[in-house]
Amino acid sequence: MSATIRTTDPATGRPLATYEAWDTARIETAVERAHAAARAWARVPATERAARISHLATVLREHTGTLAHLAVTEMGKPIGEAECEVGKSALTADYYAGHGPGILADERVDIDGAEAWVAHEPVGLVLAVMPWNFPVWQVMRFAIPSLVAGNGILLKHASNVTGSALALQGLFVAAGFPEHLVTTLLIAEEDVPDVTARLIEDDRVAAVTLTGSNRAGAAVGSAAGRAAKKSVLELGGSDAFMVLDDADVDVAAAAAVKARFTNSGQSCVCAKRFIVAAPVADAFTAAFVAGAEALRVGDPRERDTQVGPLARDDLRAAIQRQVEESVAAGARLLTGGKPVPGDGFFYQPTVLGDTGPGMPAFDEETFGPLAAIAVARDDEDAARLANATPYGLGLSIWTADPGRGVALARRITSGAAFVNAIVASDPRLPFGGTKRSGYGRELADSGIREFTNTRTYWVTA
């Protein structure tokens, strides 16, 4: 096993850097050191672990420029969004620094004749397989609560953001965490399936978490099941953005543009299917298309850029296929629909009308600046269309009657439901999906306890 990892600037298509992929011996050394570091870290009191996380928040803010620059150059994120990603990570560190020890505190249970309590103790070394689309936030969303819980981390980041992965490893050391407690593994792309499976089988690895594609999630989940180890999977999404007949159309359309085209549409939790009540469909569609056409596509380094390139050219080709096949199946192309000429992996913000089940833009996860509009006759039809998906990550409903929105949300399967708001993760609330969008939760109380051993103590005098 000997290869290299190459990164590319998606805004130009030109090479960025080359890294030497690790061989079996180097991976073994890294796992052994990480395992030893995790065992020592588990003995550190939770209050002290939280204090290190508090310092991490400061270090994150101090290195915002460096981390944002890496996200811009490695995966094409617009600079303003890249800076916000680092800021959100710092806020999450603040949250767990303040609340983590309390969430992990022993829970006393009244038992006659005995003293009993429930403890939440570290599981050990956790393998984290992370995606490229939020190169800082996706790692921090898992790592911060897991470290407060007392665990160590083996990080297998996406190869196209290798520079970001190494920078994050250095950041934890700069924040005062023990060396090797957070270890980035450099694994050649062709070796990832075999190496990941072996790591999951390794007795020193206690659990695994993955954010990524359904194909990768199925492989990791299967391997974890065979090894009888805990896993958390955050997979694809095809979130419904529902506009009811009493909604403020202009407000909903403006939110829809942001919900779909943030991160150039490259997010599992981006709104993707826009299910609109027939009485307001024409007005919403006109406002949404106008908003999409007003977006500035360009160099992600420039402050006024709103949509950058796709992270890889194969992702752009996938969007093009979905557009062409959906139009062939009866969808109407309302705007966009083509790659942007010139260097880099840019694609026009695209809106399709008259979509529905049986079309790729409606049935599949669209990971790029492509929106699919479907018209619903009434709330019953809207619920049917929203549920017509194998995914179940987030849901957004827009209505003048919040109670109506909540009642409708209860009829639709998803991991989160937002009424008159865009779906987003927040450290105070659990985040995760259902159906093919995965299982397990990150963030809030649930997230920090996912990778703990919930242990019962019973003591009789």
One Martini backbone bead per residue (centre of mass of N, CA, C, O) as a GRO file, in nm:
protein
  461
    1MET     BB    1   0.083   0.047   0.031
    2SER     BB    2   0.140   0.300  -0.219
    3ALA     BB    3   0.067   0.652  -0.225
    4THR     BB    4  -0.118   0.938  -0.330
    5ILE     BB    5  -0.239   1.270  -0.245
    6ARG     BB    6  -0.457   1.490  -0.427
    7THR     BB    7  -0.516   1.832  -0.469
    8THR     BB    8  -0.783   2.066  -0.579
    9ASP     BB    9  -0.886   2.354  -0.738
   10PRO     BB   10  -1.220   2.413  -0.824
   11ALA     BB   11  -1.186   2.710  -0.955
   12THR     BB   12  -0.939   2.596  -1.169
   13GLY     BB   13  -0.821   2.281  -1.175
   14ARG     BB   14  -0.570   2.300  -1.003
   15PRO     BB   15  -0.317   2.205  -0.831
   16LEU     BB   16  -0.208   2.199  -0.485
   17ALA     BB   17  -0.135   1.902  -0.349
   18THR     BB   18   0.093   1.652  -0.204
   19TYR     BB   19   0.054   1.329  -0.044
   20GLU     BB   20   0.153   1.078   0.162
   21ALA     BB   21   0.054   0.776   0.197
   22TRP     BB   22  -0.010   0.534   0.418
   23ASP     BB   23   0.101   0.262   0.554
   24THR     BB   24   0.051  -0.002   0.759
   25ALA     BB   25   0.266   0.075   0.974
   26ARG     BB   26   0.172   0.369   1.021
   27ILE     BB   27  -0.114   0.304   1.109
   28GLU     BB   28  -0.042   0.128   1.352
   29THR     BB   29   0.108   0.346   1.511
   30ALA     BB   30  -0.130   0.545   1.530
   31VAL     BB   31  -0.328   0.359   1.681
   32GLU     BB   32  -0.156   0.304   1.930
   33ARG     BB   33  -0.127   0.601   2.020
   34ALA     BB   34  -0.430   0.669   2.034
   35HIS     BB   35  -0.507   0.456   2.241
   36ALA     BB   36  -0.327   0.562   2.470
   37ALA     BB   37  -0.446   0.849   2.477
   38ALA     BB   38  -0.739   0.765   2.541
   39ARG     BB   39  -0.688   0.624   2.812
   40ALA     BB   40  -0.579   0.878   2.954
   41TRP     BB   41  -0.820   1.075   2.896
   42ALA     BB   42  -1.041   0.916   3.061
   43ARG     BB   43  -0.900   1.014   3.346
   44VAL     BB   44  -0.997   1.288   3.295
   45PRO     BB   45  -1.177   1.519   3.401
   46ALA     BB   46  -1.449   1.674   3.271
   47THR     BB   47  -1.371   1.965   3.351
   48GLU     BB   48  -1.096   1.957   3.204
   49ARG     BB   49  -1.196   1.888   2.925
   50ALA     BB   50  -1.372   2.145   2.900
   51ALA     BB   51  -1.139   2.350   2.923
   52ARG     BB   52  -1.008   2.271   2.654
   53ILE     BB   53  -1.252   2.345   2.480
   54SER     BB   54  -1.247   2.643   2.548
   55HIS     BB   55  -0.970   2.688   2.415
   56LEU     BB   56  -1.052   2.595   2.133
   57ALA     BB   57  -1.235   2.832   2.069
   58THR     BB   58  -1.005   3.037   2.062
   59VAL     BB   59  -0.832   2.899   1.842
   60LEU     BB   60  -1.038   2.906   1.620
   61ARG     BB   61  -1.061   3.214   1.603
   62GLU     BB   62  -0.754   3.264   1.545
   63HIS     BB   63  -0.785   3.048   1.273
   64THR     BB   64  -0.994   3.139   1.062
   65GLY     BB   65  -0.829   3.219   0.812
   66THR     BB   66  -0.687   2.947   0.758
   67LEU     BB   67  -0.937   2.759   0.744
   68ALA     BB   68  -1.092   2.916   0.526
   69HIS     BB   69  -0.880   2.899   0.303
   70LEU     BB   70  -0.887   2.592   0.277
   71ALA     BB   71  -1.185   2.566   0.196
   72VAL     BB   72  -1.166   2.735  -0.058
   73THR     BB   73  -0.928   2.574  -0.208
   74GLU     BB   74  -1.038   2.266  -0.173
   75MET     BB   75  -1.391   2.317  -0.209
   76GLY     BB   76  -1.511   2.624  -0.279
   77LYS     BB   77  -1.590   2.798  -0.050
   78PRO     BB   78  -1.716   3.071   0.041
   79ILE     BB   79  -1.563   3.280   0.255
   80GLY     BB   80  -1.799   3.355   0.444
   81GLU     BB   81  -1.886   3.059   0.500
   82ALA     BB   82  -1.616   2.962   0.613
   83GLU     BB   83  -1.612   3.149   0.861
   84CYS     BB   84  -1.882   3.049   0.981
   85GLU     BB   85  -1.793   2.758   1.031
   86VAL     BB   86  -1.585   2.828   1.248
   87GLY     BB   87  -1.775   2.984   1.437
   88LYS     BB   88  -1.966   2.744   1.496
   89SER     BB   89  -1.752   2.568   1.627
   90ALA     BB   90  -1.692   2.760   1.863
   91LEU     BB   91  -1.980   2.763   1.982
   92THR     BB   92  -1.980   2.458   2.044
   93ALA     BB   93  -1.750   2.470   2.243
   94ASP     BB   94  -1.888   2.656   2.441
   95TYR     BB   95  -2.125   2.472   2.509
   96TYR     BB   96  -1.957   2.218   2.616
   97ALA     BB   97  -1.794   2.367   2.829
   98GLY     BB   98  -2.062   2.439   2.997
   99HIS     BB   99  -2.245   2.145   2.965
  100GLY     BB  100  -2.099   1.869   2.962
  101PRO     BB  101  -2.061   1.782   3.264
  102GLY     BB  102  -2.367   1.780   3.329
  103ILE     BB  103  -2.456   1.564   3.121
  104LEU     BB  104  -2.236   1.346   3.251
  105ALA     BB  105  -2.357   1.318   3.507
  106ASP     BB  106  -2.465   1.157   3.753
  107GLU     BB  107  -2.766   0.949   3.802
  108ARG     BB  108  -2.987   0.930   4.041
  109VAL     BB  109  -3.148   0.643   4.207
  110ASP     BB  110  -3.424   0.529   4.374
  111ILE     BB  111  -3.337   0.269   4.616
  112ASP     BB  112  -3.419   0.034   4.821
  113GLY     BB  113  -3.124  -0.054   5.000
  114ALA     BB  114  -2.973   0.139   4.785
  115GLU     BB  115  -2.718   0.257   4.571
  116ALA     BB  116  -2.793   0.447   4.266
  117TRP     BB  117  -2.655   0.482   3.925
  118VAL     BB  118  -2.585   0.675   3.626
  119ALA     BB  119  -2.329   0.647   3.385
  120HIS     BB  120  -2.102   0.837   3.155
  121GLU     BB  121  -1.865   0.667   2.973
  122PRO     BB  122  -1.608   0.604   2.800
  123VAL     BB  123  -1.525   0.406   2.510
  124GLY     BB  124  -1.273   0.553   2.345
  125LEU     BB  125  -1.193   0.480   2.028
  126VAL     BB  126  -1.285   0.683   1.742
  127LEU     BB  127  -1.405   0.653   1.423
  128ALA     BB  128  -1.384   0.917   1.168
  129VAL     BB  129  -1.587   0.971   0.879
  130MET     BB  130  -1.537   1.249   0.666
  131PRO     BB  131  -1.637   1.520   0.484
  132TRP     BB  132  -1.591   1.803   0.254
  133ASN     BB  133  -1.830   2.028   0.276
  134PHE     BB  134  -1.742   2.055   0.604
  135PRO     BB  135  -1.425   2.048   0.710
  136VAL     BB  136  -1.481   2.158   1.006
  137TRP     BB  137  -1.770   2.107   1.122
  138GLN     BB  138  -1.795   1.798   1.095
  139VAL     BB  139  -1.570   1.742   1.296
  140MET     BB  140  -1.660   1.921   1.543
  141ARG     BB  141  -1.944   1.801   1.590
  142PHE     BB  142  -1.805   1.538   1.700
  143ALA     BB  143  -1.537   1.602   1.865
  144ILE     BB  144  -1.621   1.778   2.100
  145PRO     BB  145  -1.811   1.583   2.259
  146SER     BB  146  -1.617   1.337   2.258
  147LEU     BB  147  -1.392   1.470   2.429
  148VAL     BB  148  -1.561   1.537   2.676
  149ALA     BB  149  -1.633   1.225   2.716
  150GLY     BB  150  -1.321   1.081   2.677
  151ASN     BB  151  -1.224   1.051   2.386
  152GLY     BB  152  -1.082   0.932   2.097
  153ILE     BB  153  -0.937   1.011   1.755
  154LEU     BB  154  -0.996   0.889   1.426
  155LEU     BB  155  -0.923   1.061   1.120
  156LYS     BB  156  -1.114   1.027   0.814
  157HIS     BB  157  -1.079   1.226   0.566
  158ALA     BB  158  -1.122   1.373   0.291
  159SER     BB  159  -0.888   1.396   0.040
  160ASN     BB  160  -0.965   1.699  -0.070
  161VAL     BB  161  -0.908   1.788   0.266
  162THR     BB  162  -0.616   1.738   0.387
  163GLY     BB  163  -0.523   2.013   0.490
  164SER     BB  164  -0.752   2.045   0.697
  165ALA     BB  165  -0.696   1.791   0.864
  166LEU     BB  166  -0.409   1.874   0.958
  167ALA     BB  167  -0.490   2.143   1.087
  168LEU     BB  168  -0.677   2.022   1.304
  169GLN     BB  169  -0.472   1.855   1.449
  170GLY     BB  170  -0.295   2.102   1.530
  171LEU     BB  171  -0.516   2.255   1.690
  172PHE     BB  172  -0.545   2.063   1.930
  173VAL     BB  173  -0.258   2.098   2.030
  174ALA     BB  174  -0.274   2.412   2.061
  175ALA     BB  175  -0.519   2.367   2.284
  176GLY     BB  176  -0.388   2.116   2.480
  177PHE     BB  177  -0.392   1.850   2.359
  178PRO     BB  178  -0.290   1.554   2.326
  179GLU     BB  179  -0.093   1.379   2.158
  180HIS     BB  180  -0.291   1.160   1.945
  181LEU     BB  181  -0.592   1.201   2.021
  182VAL     BB  182  -0.588   1.345   1.735
  183THR     BB  183  -0.588   1.150   1.431
  184THR     BB  184  -0.467   1.171   1.112
  185LEU     BB  185  -0.544   0.983   0.825
  186LEU     BB  186  -0.351   0.880   0.535
  187ILE     BB  187  -0.558   0.763   0.272
  188ALA     BB  188  -0.597   0.615  -0.001
  189GLU     BB  189  -0.872   0.587  -0.186
  190GLU     BB  190  -0.838   0.276  -0.267
  191ASP     BB  191  -0.795   0.195   0.060
  192VAL     BB  192  -1.041   0.272   0.237
  193PRO     BB  193  -1.225   0.019   0.264
  194ASP     BB  194  -1.014  -0.175   0.393
  195VAL     BB  195  -0.911   0.002   0.626
  196THR     BB  196  -1.180   0.058   0.763
  197ALA     BB  197  -1.255  -0.234   0.823
  198ARG     BB  198  -1.005  -0.294   1.000
  199LEU     BB  199  -1.056  -0.076   1.213
  200ILE     BB  200  -1.331  -0.179   1.311
  201GLU     BB  201  -1.211  -0.465   1.399
  202ASP     BB  202  -1.041  -0.334   1.598
  203ASP     BB  203  -1.011  -0.348   1.941
  204ARG     BB  204  -0.919  -0.036   1.977
  205VAL     BB  205  -1.189   0.016   1.840
  206ALA     BB  206  -1.512   0.113   1.960
  207ALA     BB  207  -1.610   0.313   1.721
  208VAL     BB  208  -1.834   0.471   1.465
  209THR     BB  209  -1.837   0.755   1.235
  210LEU     BB  210  -2.054   0.886   0.965
  211THR     BB  211  -2.026   1.122   0.694
  212GLY     BB  212  -2.220   1.050   0.393
  213SER     BB  213  -2.281   0.820   0.190
  214ASN     BB  214  -2.473   0.543   0.143
  215ARG     BB  215  -2.250   0.354   0.056
  216ALA     BB  216  -2.058   0.411   0.295
  217GLY     BB  217  -2.265   0.354   0.520
  218ALA     BB  218  -2.316   0.056   0.455
  219ALA     BB  219  -2.026  -0.039   0.500
  220VAL     BB  220  -1.989   0.062   0.793
  221GLY     BB  221  -2.241  -0.063   0.923
  222SER     BB  222  -2.168  -0.356   0.857
  223ALA     BB  223  -1.895  -0.367   1.003
  224ALA     BB  224  -2.007  -0.289   1.283
  225GLY     BB  225  -2.202  -0.526   1.309
  226ARG     BB  226  -1.991  -0.756   1.294
  227ALA     BB  227  -1.833  -0.615   1.555
  228ALA     BB  228  -2.029  -0.501   1.767
  229LYS     BB  229  -2.053  -0.177   1.704
  230LYS     BB  230  -2.087   0.137   1.736
  231SER     BB  231  -2.299   0.357   1.528
  232VAL     BB  232  -2.294   0.660   1.322
  233LEU     BB  233  -2.523   0.791   1.068
  234GLU     BB  234  -2.476   1.055   0.819
  235LEU     BB  235  -2.650   1.106   0.533
  236GLY     BB  236  -2.852   1.161   0.310
  237GLY     BB  237  -3.062   1.410   0.131
  238SER     BB  238  -3.427   1.526   0.051
  239ASP     BB  239  -3.545   1.796   0.134
  240ALA     BB  240  -3.837   1.951   0.233
  241PHE     BB  241  -4.003   2.250   0.099
  242MET     BB  242  -4.293   2.394   0.233
  243VAL     BB  243  -4.571   2.570   0.070
  244LEU     BB  244  -4.840   2.713   0.173
  245ASP     BB  245  -5.138   2.892   0.099
  246ASP     BB  246  -5.063   3.106   0.361
  247ALA     BB  247  -4.801   3.207   0.274
  248ASP     BB  248  -4.527   3.409   0.246
  249VAL     BB  249  -4.386   3.415  -0.052
  250ASP     BB  250  -4.140   3.604  -0.033
  251VAL     BB  251  -4.017   3.482   0.221
  252ALA     BB  252  -4.000   3.189   0.121
  253ALA     BB  253  -3.824   3.240  -0.132
  254ALA     BB  254  -3.578   3.360   0.010
  255ALA     BB  255  -3.529   3.110   0.187
  256ALA     BB  256  -3.501   2.903  -0.044
  257VAL     BB  257  -3.243   3.010  -0.170
  258LYS     BB  258  -3.070   2.966   0.081
  259ALA     BB  259  -3.139   2.660   0.132
  260ARG     BB  260  -3.020   2.561  -0.151
  261PHE     BB  261  -2.735   2.753  -0.213
  262THR     BB  262  -2.581   2.677   0.010
  263ASN     BB  263  -2.278   2.558  -0.058
  264SER     BB  264  -2.369   2.513  -0.356
  265GLY     BB  265  -2.568   2.266  -0.263
  266GLN     BB  266  -2.349   2.102  -0.059
  267SER     BB  267  -2.590   1.947   0.128
  268CYS     BB  268  -2.778   1.731   0.310
  269VAL     BB  269  -2.969   1.983   0.443
  270CYS     BB  270  -3.066   2.088   0.199
  271ALA     BB  271  -3.294   2.207   0.016
  272LYS     BB  272  -3.460   2.027  -0.274
  273ARG     BB  273  -3.777   2.002  -0.233
  274PHE     BB  274  -4.046   2.199  -0.371
  275ILE     BB  275  -4.355   2.216  -0.203
  276VAL     BB  276  -4.642   2.363  -0.361
  277ALA     BB  277  -4.916   2.526  -0.348
  278ALA     BB  278  -5.121   2.598  -0.605
  279PRO     BB  279  -5.214   2.901  -0.534
  280VAL     BB  280  -4.873   2.979  -0.503
  281ALA     BB  281  -4.687   2.867  -0.733
  282ASP     BB  282  -4.636   3.100  -0.931
  283ALA     BB  283  -4.524   3.309  -0.731
  284PHE     BB  284  -4.298   3.141  -0.615
  285THR     BB  285  -4.148   3.067  -0.874
  286ALA     BB  286  -4.080   3.354  -0.965
  287ALA     BB  287  -3.918   3.434  -0.707
  288PHE     BB  288  -3.715   3.199  -0.709
  289VAL     BB  289  -3.592   3.239  -0.989
  290ALA     BB  290  -3.498   3.530  -0.940
  291GLY     BB  291  -3.309   3.458  -0.704
  292ALA     BB  292  -3.125   3.261  -0.860
  293GLU     BB  293  -3.042   3.469  -1.089
  294ALA     BB  294  -2.904   3.676  -0.867
  295LEU     BB  295  -2.677   3.506  -0.822
  296ARG     BB  296  -2.331   3.493  -0.751
  297VAL     BB  297  -2.099   3.357  -0.965
  298GLY     BB  298  -1.765   3.257  -0.835
  299ASP     BB  299  -1.506   3.343  -0.668
  300PRO     BB  300  -1.461   3.235  -0.338
  301ARG     BB  301  -1.263   3.481  -0.251
  302GLU     BB  302  -1.501   3.661  -0.296
  303ARG     BB  303  -1.732   3.838  -0.109
  304ASP     BB  304  -1.978   3.838  -0.342
  305THR     BB  305  -1.993   3.542  -0.340
  306GLN     BB  306  -2.254   3.278  -0.345
  307VAL     BB  307  -2.142   3.078  -0.580
  308GLY     BB  308  -1.947   2.821  -0.625
  309PRO     BB  309  -1.794   2.553  -0.679
  310LEU     BB  310  -1.759   2.247  -0.723
  311ALA     BB  311  -1.546   2.015  -0.584
  312ARG     BB  312  -1.608   1.834  -0.847
  313ASP     BB  313  -1.654   1.721  -1.166
  314ASP     BB  314  -1.840   1.472  -1.105
  315LEU     BB  315  -2.061   1.642  -0.967
  316ARG     BB  316  -2.139   1.805  -1.215
  317ALA     BB  317  -2.218   1.563  -1.392
  318ALA     BB  318  -2.449   1.467  -1.209
  319ILE     BB  319  -2.628   1.716  -1.240
  320GLN     BB  320  -2.658   1.702  -1.546
  321ARG     BB  321  -2.801   1.431  -1.552
  322GLN     BB  322  -3.047   1.508  -1.377
  323VAL     BB  323  -3.153   1.723  -1.564
  324GLU     BB  324  -3.183   1.567  -1.831
  325GLU     BB  325  -3.366   1.334  -1.720
  326SER     BB  326  -3.593   1.514  -1.609
  327VAL     BB  327  -3.671   1.653  -1.874
  328ALA     BB  328  -3.731   1.385  -2.025
  329ALA     BB  329  -3.969   1.325  -1.796
  330GLY     BB  330  -4.112   1.651  -1.781
  331ALA     BB  331  -3.950   1.870  -1.696
  332ARG     BB  332  -3.890   2.219  -1.634
  333LEU     BB  333  -3.675   2.461  -1.748
  334LEU     BB  334  -3.626   2.777  -1.580
  335THR     BB  335  -3.310   2.766  -1.501
  336GLY     BB  336  -3.023   2.699  -1.637
  337GLY     BB  337  -2.852   2.373  -1.695
  338LYS     BB  338  -2.533   2.452  -1.690
  339PRO     BB  339  -2.225   2.487  -1.732
  340VAL     BB  340  -1.964   2.695  -1.672
  341PRO     BB  341  -1.758   2.848  -1.849
  342GLY     BB  342  -1.435   2.742  -1.801
  343ASP     BB  343  -1.285   2.733  -1.525
  344GLY     BB  344  -1.371   2.493  -1.336
  345PHE     BB  345  -1.672   2.365  -1.130
  346PHE     BB  346  -1.919   2.516  -1.260
  347TYR     BB  347  -2.278   2.588  -1.190
  348GLN     BB  348  -2.580   2.670  -1.257
  349PRO     BB  349  -2.842   2.790  -1.124
  350THR     BB  350  -3.117   2.554  -1.080
  351VAL     BB  351  -3.460   2.518  -1.212
  352LEU     BB  352  -3.734   2.294  -1.167
  353GLY     BB  353  -4.037   2.206  -1.304
  354ASP     BB  354  -4.268   1.962  -1.282
  355THR     BB  355  -4.209   1.769  -1.053
  356GLY     BB  356  -4.155   1.415  -0.951
  357PRO     BB  357  -4.201   1.112  -0.930
  358GLY     BB  358  -3.942   0.962  -1.145
  359MET     BB  359  -3.727   1.185  -1.093
  360PRO     BB  360  -3.411   1.259  -1.016
  361ALA     BB  361  -3.461   1.546  -0.877
  362PHE     BB  362  -3.664   1.394  -0.668
  363ASP     BB  363  -3.535   1.105  -0.586
  364GLU     BB  364  -3.259   1.222  -0.557
  365GLU     BB  365  -2.968   1.335  -0.458
  366THR     BB  366  -2.877   1.683  -0.474
  367PHE     BB  367  -2.526   1.796  -0.515
  368GLY     BB  368  -2.624   2.109  -0.585
  369PRO     BB  369  -2.755   2.380  -0.795
  370LEU     BB  370  -3.054   2.213  -0.752
  371ALA     BB  371  -3.404   2.260  -0.813
  372ALA     BB  372  -3.732   2.117  -0.712
  373ILE     BB  373  -4.060   2.158  -0.834
  374ALA     BB  374  -4.376   2.094  -0.666
  375VAL     BB  375  -4.726   2.043  -0.692
  376ALA     BB  376  -4.996   2.088  -0.458
  377ARG     BB  377  -5.330   2.059  -0.386
  378ASP     BB  378  -5.275   1.982  -0.076
  379ASP     BB  379  -5.183   1.865   0.226
  380GLU     BB  380  -5.204   1.568   0.147
  381ASP     BB  381  -5.024   1.591  -0.106
  382ALA     BB  382  -4.778   1.711   0.035
  383ALA     BB  383  -4.723   1.468   0.220
  384ARG     BB  384  -4.683   1.262  -0.004
  385LEU     BB  385  -4.440   1.402  -0.140
  386ALA     BB  386  -4.252   1.421   0.108
  387ASN     BB  387  -4.261   1.091   0.152
  388ALA     BB  388  -4.138   1.044  -0.152
  389THR     BB  389  -3.875   0.904   0.012
  390PRO     BB  390  -3.581   0.750   0.145
  391TYR     BB  391  -3.553   1.001   0.307
  392GLY     BB  392  -3.484   1.165   0.663
  393LEU     BB  393  -3.382   1.462   0.775
  394GLY     BB  394  -3.543   1.728   0.673
  395LEU     BB  395  -3.791   2.001   0.748
  396SER     BB  396  -3.983   2.264   0.575
  397ILE     BB  397  -4.241   2.498   0.687
  398TRP     BB  398  -4.476   2.735   0.529
  399THR     BB  399  -4.680   2.951   0.743
  400ALA     BB  400  -4.933   3.137   0.916
  401ASP     BB  401  -4.977   2.848   1.078
  402PRO     BB  402  -4.798   2.679   1.300
  403GLY     BB  403  -4.994   2.452   1.380
  404ARG     BB  404  -5.027   2.343   1.095
  405GLY     BB  405  -4.728   2.278   1.053
  406VAL     BB  406  -4.699   2.070   1.283
  407ALA     BB  407  -4.922   1.876   1.195
  408LEU     BB  408  -4.786   1.809   0.923
  409ALA     BB  409  -4.508   1.714   1.030
  410ARG     BB  410  -4.628   1.453   1.180
  411ARG     BB  411  -4.673   1.315   0.874
  412ILE     BB  412  -4.355   1.335   0.850
  413THR     BB  413  -4.045   1.191   0.784
  414SER     BB  414  -3.791   1.302   1.021
  415GLY     BB  415  -3.527   1.443   1.217
  416ALA     BB  416  -3.647   1.731   1.131
  417ALA     BB  417  -3.859   2.027   1.214
  418PHE     BB  418  -3.939   2.332   1.040
  419VAL     BB  419  -4.109   2.642   1.113
  420ASN     BB  420  -4.030   2.918   0.955
  421ALA     BB  421  -3.750   2.766   0.880
  422ILE     BB  422  -3.434   2.669   0.838
  423VAL     BB  423  -3.247   2.407   0.818
  424ALA     BB  424  -3.045   2.339   1.117
  425SER     BB  425  -2.782   2.324   1.318
  426ASP     BB  426  -2.759   2.282   1.687
  427PRO     BB  427  -2.605   2.231   1.992
  428ARG     BB  428  -2.899   2.217   2.154
  429LEU     BB  429  -2.969   2.000   1.923
  430PRO     BB  430  -3.049   1.734   1.770
  431PHE     BB  431  -2.876   1.546   1.498
  432GLY     BB  432  -3.052   1.367   1.234
  433GLY     BB  433  -3.179   1.064   1.089
  434THR     BB  434  -3.380   0.872   0.866
  435LYS     BB  435  -3.365   0.610   0.710
  436ARG     BB  436  -3.131   0.685   0.456
  437SER     BB  437  -3.010   0.917   0.665
  438GLY     BB  438  -2.991   0.734   0.919
  439TYR     BB  439  -2.831   0.718   1.254
  440GLY     BB  440  -2.839   0.888   1.516
  441ARG     BB  441  -2.670   1.149   1.718
  442GLU     BB  442  -2.595   1.490   1.728
  443LEU     BB  443  -2.566   1.679   1.968
  444ALA     BB  444  -2.628   1.763   2.256
  445ASP     BB  445  -2.705   1.518   2.468
  446SER     BB  446  -2.711   1.286   2.262
  447GLY     BB  447  -2.427   1.330   2.130
  448ILE     BB  448  -2.242   1.290   2.389
  449ARG     BB  449  -2.379   0.992   2.453
  450GLU     BB  450  -2.324   0.803   2.210
  451PHE     BB  451  -1.999   0.779   2.319
  452THR     BB  452  -2.109   0.605   2.570
  453ASN     BB  453  -2.127   0.429   2.873
  454THR     BB  454  -2.419   0.320   3.004
  455ARG     BB  455  -2.391   0.290   3.355
  456THR     BB  456  -2.463   0.072   3.617
  457TYR     BB  457  -2.509   0.137   3.972
  458TRP     BB  458  -2.487  -0.093   4.263
  459VAL     BB  459  -2.512  -0.031   4.621
  460THR     BB  460  -2.459  -0.227   4.907
  461ALA     BB  461  -2.409  -0.203   5.255
   0.00000   0.00000   0.00000
